[in-house]
Coordinates of C-alpha atoms in Angstrom, one line a residue:
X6 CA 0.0 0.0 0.0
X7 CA 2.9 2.2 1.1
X8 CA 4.6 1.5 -2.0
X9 CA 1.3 2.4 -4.7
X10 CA 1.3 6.2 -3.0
X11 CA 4.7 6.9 -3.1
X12 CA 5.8 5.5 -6.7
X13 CA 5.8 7.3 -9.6
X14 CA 3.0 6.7 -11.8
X15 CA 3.4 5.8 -15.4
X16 CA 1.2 7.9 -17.4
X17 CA 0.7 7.1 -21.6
X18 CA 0.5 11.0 -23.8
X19 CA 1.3 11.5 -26.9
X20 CA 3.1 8.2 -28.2
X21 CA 5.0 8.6 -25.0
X22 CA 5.1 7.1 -21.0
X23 CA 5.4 10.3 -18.9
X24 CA 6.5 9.6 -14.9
X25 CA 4.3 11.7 -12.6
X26 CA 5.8 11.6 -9.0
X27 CA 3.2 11.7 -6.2
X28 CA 4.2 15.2 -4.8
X29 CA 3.6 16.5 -8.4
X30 CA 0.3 14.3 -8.4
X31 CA -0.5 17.1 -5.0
X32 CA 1.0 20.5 -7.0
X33 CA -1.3 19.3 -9.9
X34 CA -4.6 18.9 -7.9
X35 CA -3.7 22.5 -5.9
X36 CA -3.7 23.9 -9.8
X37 CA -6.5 22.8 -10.5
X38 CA -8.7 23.5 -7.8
X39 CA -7.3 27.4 -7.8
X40 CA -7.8 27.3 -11.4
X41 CA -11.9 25.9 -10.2
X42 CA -12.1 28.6 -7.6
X43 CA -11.2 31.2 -10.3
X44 CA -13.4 30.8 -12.6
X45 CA -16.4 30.1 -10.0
X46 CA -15.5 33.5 -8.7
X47 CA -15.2 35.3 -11.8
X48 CA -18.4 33.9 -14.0
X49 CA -20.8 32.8 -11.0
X50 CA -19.5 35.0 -7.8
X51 CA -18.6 37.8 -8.9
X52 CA -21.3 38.9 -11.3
X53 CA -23.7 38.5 -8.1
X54 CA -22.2 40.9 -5.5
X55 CA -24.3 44.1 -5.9
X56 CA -22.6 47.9 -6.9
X57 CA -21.5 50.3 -3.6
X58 CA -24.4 52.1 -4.6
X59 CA -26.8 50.0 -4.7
X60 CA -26.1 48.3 -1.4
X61 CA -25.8 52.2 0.3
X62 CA -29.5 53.1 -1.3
X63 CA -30.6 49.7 0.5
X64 CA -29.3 50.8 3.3
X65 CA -30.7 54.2 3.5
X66 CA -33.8 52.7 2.1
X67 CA -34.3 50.7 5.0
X68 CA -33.0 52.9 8.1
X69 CA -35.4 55.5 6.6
X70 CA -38.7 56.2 8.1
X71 CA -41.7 54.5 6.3
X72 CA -43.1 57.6 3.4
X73 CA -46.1 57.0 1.5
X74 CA -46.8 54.8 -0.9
X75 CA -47.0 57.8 -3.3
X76 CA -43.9 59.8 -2.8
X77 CA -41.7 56.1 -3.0
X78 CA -43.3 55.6 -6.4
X79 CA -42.2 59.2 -7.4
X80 CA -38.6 58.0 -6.3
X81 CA -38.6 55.3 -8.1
X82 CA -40.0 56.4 -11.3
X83 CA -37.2 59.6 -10.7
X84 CA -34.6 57.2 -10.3
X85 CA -35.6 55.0 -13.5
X86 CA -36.0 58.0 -15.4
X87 CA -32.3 59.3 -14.4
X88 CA -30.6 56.2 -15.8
X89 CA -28.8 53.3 -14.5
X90 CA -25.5 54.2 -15.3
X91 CA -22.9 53.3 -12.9
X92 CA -20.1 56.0 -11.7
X93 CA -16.8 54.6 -13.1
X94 CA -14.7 52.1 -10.4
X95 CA -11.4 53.4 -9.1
X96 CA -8.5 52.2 -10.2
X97 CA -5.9 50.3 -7.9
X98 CA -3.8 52.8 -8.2
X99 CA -6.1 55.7 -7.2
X100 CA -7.5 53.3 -4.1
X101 CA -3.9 52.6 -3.2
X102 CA -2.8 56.3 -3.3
X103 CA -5.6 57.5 -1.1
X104 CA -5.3 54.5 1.5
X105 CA -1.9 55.5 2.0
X106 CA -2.7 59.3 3.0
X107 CA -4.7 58.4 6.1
X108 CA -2.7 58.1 9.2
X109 CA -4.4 55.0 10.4
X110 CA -3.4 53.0 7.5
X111 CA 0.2 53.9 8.7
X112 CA -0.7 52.7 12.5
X113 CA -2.2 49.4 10.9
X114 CA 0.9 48.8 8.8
X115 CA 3.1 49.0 11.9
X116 CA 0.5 46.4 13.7
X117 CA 0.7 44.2 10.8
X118 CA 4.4 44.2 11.0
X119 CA 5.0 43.6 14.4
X120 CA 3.1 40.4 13.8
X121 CA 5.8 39.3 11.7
X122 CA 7.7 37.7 14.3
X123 CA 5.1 35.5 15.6
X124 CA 3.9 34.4 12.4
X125 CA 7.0 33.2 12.3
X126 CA 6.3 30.4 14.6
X127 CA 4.4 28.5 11.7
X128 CA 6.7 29.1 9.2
X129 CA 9.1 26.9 11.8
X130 CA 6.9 24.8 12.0
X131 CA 6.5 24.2 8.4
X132 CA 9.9 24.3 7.6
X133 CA 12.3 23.6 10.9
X134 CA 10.5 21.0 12.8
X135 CA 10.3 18.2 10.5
X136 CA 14.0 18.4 9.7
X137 CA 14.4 18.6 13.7
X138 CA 12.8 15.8 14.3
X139 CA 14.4 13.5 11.7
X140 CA 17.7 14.5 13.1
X141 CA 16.7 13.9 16.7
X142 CA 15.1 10.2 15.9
X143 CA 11.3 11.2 15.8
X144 CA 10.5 11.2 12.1
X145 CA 7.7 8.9 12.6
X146 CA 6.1 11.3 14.8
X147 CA 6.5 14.4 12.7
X148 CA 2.7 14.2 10.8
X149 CA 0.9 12.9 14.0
X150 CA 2.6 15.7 16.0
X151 CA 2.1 18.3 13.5
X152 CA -1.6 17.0 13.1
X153 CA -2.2 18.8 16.4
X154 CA -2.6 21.6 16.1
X155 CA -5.2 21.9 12.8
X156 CA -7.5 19.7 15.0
X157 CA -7.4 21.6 17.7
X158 CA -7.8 25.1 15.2
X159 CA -10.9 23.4 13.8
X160 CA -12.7 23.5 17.0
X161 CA -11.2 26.2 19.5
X162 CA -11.4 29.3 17.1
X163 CA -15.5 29.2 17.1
X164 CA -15.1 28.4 20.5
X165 CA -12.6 31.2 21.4
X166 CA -14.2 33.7 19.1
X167 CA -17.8 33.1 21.1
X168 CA -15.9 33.6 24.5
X169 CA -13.8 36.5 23.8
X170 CA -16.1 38.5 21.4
X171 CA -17.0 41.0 24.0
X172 CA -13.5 42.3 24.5
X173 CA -11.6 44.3 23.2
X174 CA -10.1 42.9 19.8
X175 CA -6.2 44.1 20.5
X176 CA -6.7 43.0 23.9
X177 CA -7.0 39.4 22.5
X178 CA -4.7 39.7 20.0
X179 CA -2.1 40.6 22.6
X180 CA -3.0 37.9 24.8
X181 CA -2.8 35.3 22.0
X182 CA 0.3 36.2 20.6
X183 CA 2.3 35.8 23.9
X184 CA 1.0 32.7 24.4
X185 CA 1.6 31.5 20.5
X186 CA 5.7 33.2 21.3
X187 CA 5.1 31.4 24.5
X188 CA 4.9 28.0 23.6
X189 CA 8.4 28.0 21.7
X190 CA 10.0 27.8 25.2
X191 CA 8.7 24.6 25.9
X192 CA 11.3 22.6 23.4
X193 CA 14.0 24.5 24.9
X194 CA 13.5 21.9 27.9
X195 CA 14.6 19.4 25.6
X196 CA 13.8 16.4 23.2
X197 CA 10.7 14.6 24.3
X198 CA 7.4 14.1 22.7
X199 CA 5.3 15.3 25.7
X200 CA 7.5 18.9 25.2
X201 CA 6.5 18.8 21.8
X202 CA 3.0 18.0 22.1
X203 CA 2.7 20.9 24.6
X204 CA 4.1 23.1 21.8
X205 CA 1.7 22.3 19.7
X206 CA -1.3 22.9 22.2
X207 CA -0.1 25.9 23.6
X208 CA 0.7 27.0 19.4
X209 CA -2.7 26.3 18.8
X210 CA -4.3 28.0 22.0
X211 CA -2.6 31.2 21.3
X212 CA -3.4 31.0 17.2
X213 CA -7.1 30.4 18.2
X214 CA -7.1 33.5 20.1
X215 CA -5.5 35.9 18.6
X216 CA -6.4 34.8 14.4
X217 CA -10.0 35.2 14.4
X218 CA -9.5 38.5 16.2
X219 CA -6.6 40.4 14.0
X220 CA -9.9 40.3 11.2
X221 CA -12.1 42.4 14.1
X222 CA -9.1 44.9 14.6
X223 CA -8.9 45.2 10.8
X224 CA -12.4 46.0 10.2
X225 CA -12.2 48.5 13.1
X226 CA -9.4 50.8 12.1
X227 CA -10.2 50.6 8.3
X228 CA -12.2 53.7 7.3
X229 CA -15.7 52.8 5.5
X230 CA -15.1 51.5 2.3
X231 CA -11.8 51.0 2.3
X232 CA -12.1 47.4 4.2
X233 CA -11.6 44.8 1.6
X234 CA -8.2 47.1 1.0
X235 CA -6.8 46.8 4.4
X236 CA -8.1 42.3 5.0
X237 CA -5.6 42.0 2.1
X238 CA -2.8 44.3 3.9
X239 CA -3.8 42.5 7.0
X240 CA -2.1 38.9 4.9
X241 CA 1.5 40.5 4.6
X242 CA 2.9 39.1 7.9
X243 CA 2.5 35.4 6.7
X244 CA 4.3 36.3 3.2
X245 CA 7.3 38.5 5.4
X246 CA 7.3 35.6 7.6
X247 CA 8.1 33.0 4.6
X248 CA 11.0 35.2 3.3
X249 CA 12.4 35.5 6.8
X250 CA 11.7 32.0 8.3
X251 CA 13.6 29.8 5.6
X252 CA 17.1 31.5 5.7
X253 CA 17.2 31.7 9.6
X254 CA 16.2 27.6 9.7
X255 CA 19.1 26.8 7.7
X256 CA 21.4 28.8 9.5
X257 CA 20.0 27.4 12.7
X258 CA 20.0 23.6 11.7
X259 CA 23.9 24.2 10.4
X260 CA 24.9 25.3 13.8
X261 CA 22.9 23.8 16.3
X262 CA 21.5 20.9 15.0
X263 CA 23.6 19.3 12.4
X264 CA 22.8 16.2 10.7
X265 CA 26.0 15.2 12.2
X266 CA 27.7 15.9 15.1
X267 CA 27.1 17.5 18.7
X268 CA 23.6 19.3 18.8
X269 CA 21.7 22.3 21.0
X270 CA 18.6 21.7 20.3
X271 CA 17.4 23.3 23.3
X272 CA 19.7 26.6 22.7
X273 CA 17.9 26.7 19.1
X274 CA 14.1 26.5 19.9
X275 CA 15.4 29.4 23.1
X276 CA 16.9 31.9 20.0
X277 CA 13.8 31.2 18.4
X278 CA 11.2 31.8 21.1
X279 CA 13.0 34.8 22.2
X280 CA 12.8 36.2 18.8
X281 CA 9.1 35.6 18.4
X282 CA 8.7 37.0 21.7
X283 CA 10.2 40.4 20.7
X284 CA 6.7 41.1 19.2
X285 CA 4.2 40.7 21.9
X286 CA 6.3 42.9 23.7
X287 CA 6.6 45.5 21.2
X288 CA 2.4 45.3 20.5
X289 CA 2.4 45.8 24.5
X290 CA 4.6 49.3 24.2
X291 CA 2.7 50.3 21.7
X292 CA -0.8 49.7 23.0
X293 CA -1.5 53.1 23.6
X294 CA -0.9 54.5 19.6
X295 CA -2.5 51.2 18.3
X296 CA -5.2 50.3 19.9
X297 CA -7.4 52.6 18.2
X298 CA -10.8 51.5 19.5
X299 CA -9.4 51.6 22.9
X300 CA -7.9 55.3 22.1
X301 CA -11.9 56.1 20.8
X302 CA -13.1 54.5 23.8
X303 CA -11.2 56.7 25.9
X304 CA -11.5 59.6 23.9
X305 CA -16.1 59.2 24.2
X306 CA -15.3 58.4 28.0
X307 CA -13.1 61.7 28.5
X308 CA -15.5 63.8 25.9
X309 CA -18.7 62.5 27.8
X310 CA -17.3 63.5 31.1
X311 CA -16.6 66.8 29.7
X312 CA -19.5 67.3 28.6
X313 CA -21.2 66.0 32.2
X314 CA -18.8 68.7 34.2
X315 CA -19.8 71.5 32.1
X316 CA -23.5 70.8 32.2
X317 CA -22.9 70.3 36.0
X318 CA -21.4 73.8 36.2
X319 CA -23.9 75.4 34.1
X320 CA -26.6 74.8 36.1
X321 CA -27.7 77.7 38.5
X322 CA -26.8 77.2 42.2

């Protein structure tokens, strides 16, 4: 059985046998489900979302008070009679130019990229642990191991994102991401399954706190309209993370944890954990200039008690 999924196959085309390897059997089926999901969007998913301006008459339509069945006719006969003509859709270019004038796009970008450290953490875990475990003697392990912590994803982030809905979403975020830099620390103990398998839980605890929440934090500080442009800033850690994570895990296995030779393990999950753990710290500092529905928060509060003293004073003795 082992042997029929990891064999090439032999594949007849065009007068000739063509070898396809079982890892290109997997790069295959990813092209061709993106390629399925393209075209479902463009032809089928697409075509249905409605214009910005007809959602935004919906919505005034329906936070209006009710008007008579008269004077709605009127506006709908005025509106057919103006033409349907939509207003021409901004360009990248122009969306991108304006996004980057507002000063809160500039506080999200340095959010975003503090993040980069701790998204780190699966980029090890993608690329550093499995070559760590084959070199310490647990490469039958590595999948089981690693299976961890998208079981545990699958359940907890509902389950998180019920419980912690009601607080503040930088709050959570912080929370989550020093317990995700957290659970590095645990292989610097040393080489044992249980130590890893608490990695993995405490990974997965953090990551189901913090994920679901960085989405709430983004829809917050974006300004109306401009959402969908900051969700897809909001993905840039995990691609700085990539660039970053495979240079530093070959430098790491090559002095610490050779394929040969005297190893540190311990030493090399420590550089990494502290590393990761320079960003919850930095998100901590910050809290103050990016938390910005905390800073509105405050800022109602202090207006509101402003506002409570000077009526208090104006009133006659």
């Amino acid at each position: 059985m082992r042997a029929r999924f990891t064999e090439p196959l032999a594949v007849r085309a065009f007068g000739s046998e063509l070898f396809v390897r079982p890892s290109q059997i997997i790069f295959l089926v990813g092209v061709f489900a993106t390629l399925v999901s393209l075209v479902l969007i463009v032809f089928f998913v697409r075509s249905r979302v409605p214009r910005e301006e007809e959602a935004a008459e919906g919505e005034k339509e329906l936070s209006a008070k009710p008007a008579p069945a008269k004077a709605r006719s009127e506006r709908r006969a005025g509106a057919k009679g103006a033409g349907t003509a939509a207003p021409p859709r901004e360009s990248a270019w122009s969306i991108m130019r304006e996004v980057t004038r507002e000063n809160r796009f500039w506080v999200f970008i340095v959010f975003i990229f503090l993040l980069v450290l701790v998204k780190m953490i699966f980029q090890y875990n993608h690329s550093l642990y499995p070559l760590y475990m084959e070199r310490i003697g647990f490469q039958e392990w590595t999948g089981r191991l690693y299976s961890i912590n998208p079981a545990i994803i699958i359940f907890l982030v509902p389950v998180m994102t019920a419980l912690t809905g009601r607080y503040n979403a930088y709050t959570v975020i912080l929370i989550g991401s020093f317990v995700s830099a957290a659970s590095v620390f645990f292989m610097g103990f040393g080489e044992s399954i249980g130590l890893i398998v608490l990695f993995q839980i405490t990974l997965s605890l953090g990551e189901a706190l913090y994920s679901p929440r960085l989405y709430d934090y983004t829809a917050t500080i974006a300004p109306k309209g401009r959402e969908a442009s900051y969700m897809a800033y909001s993905k840039a850690p995990m691609f700085f993370a990539k660039v970053g994570a495979g240079p530093i895990t070959g430098i790491l296995l090559a002095r610490l944890c050779p394929a040969e030779g005297a190893r540190n393990t311990e030493l090399m999950w420590i550089l990494v954990g502290a590393s990761t753990m320079i960003s919850p710290i930095a998100l901590l500092l910050g809290r103050r200039w990016l938390d910005v529905e905390g800073r509105e928060r405050r800022e109602r509060a202090a207006a509101e008690a402003r506002a409570g003293a000077s009526a208090e004073s104006s009133r006659p003795a």
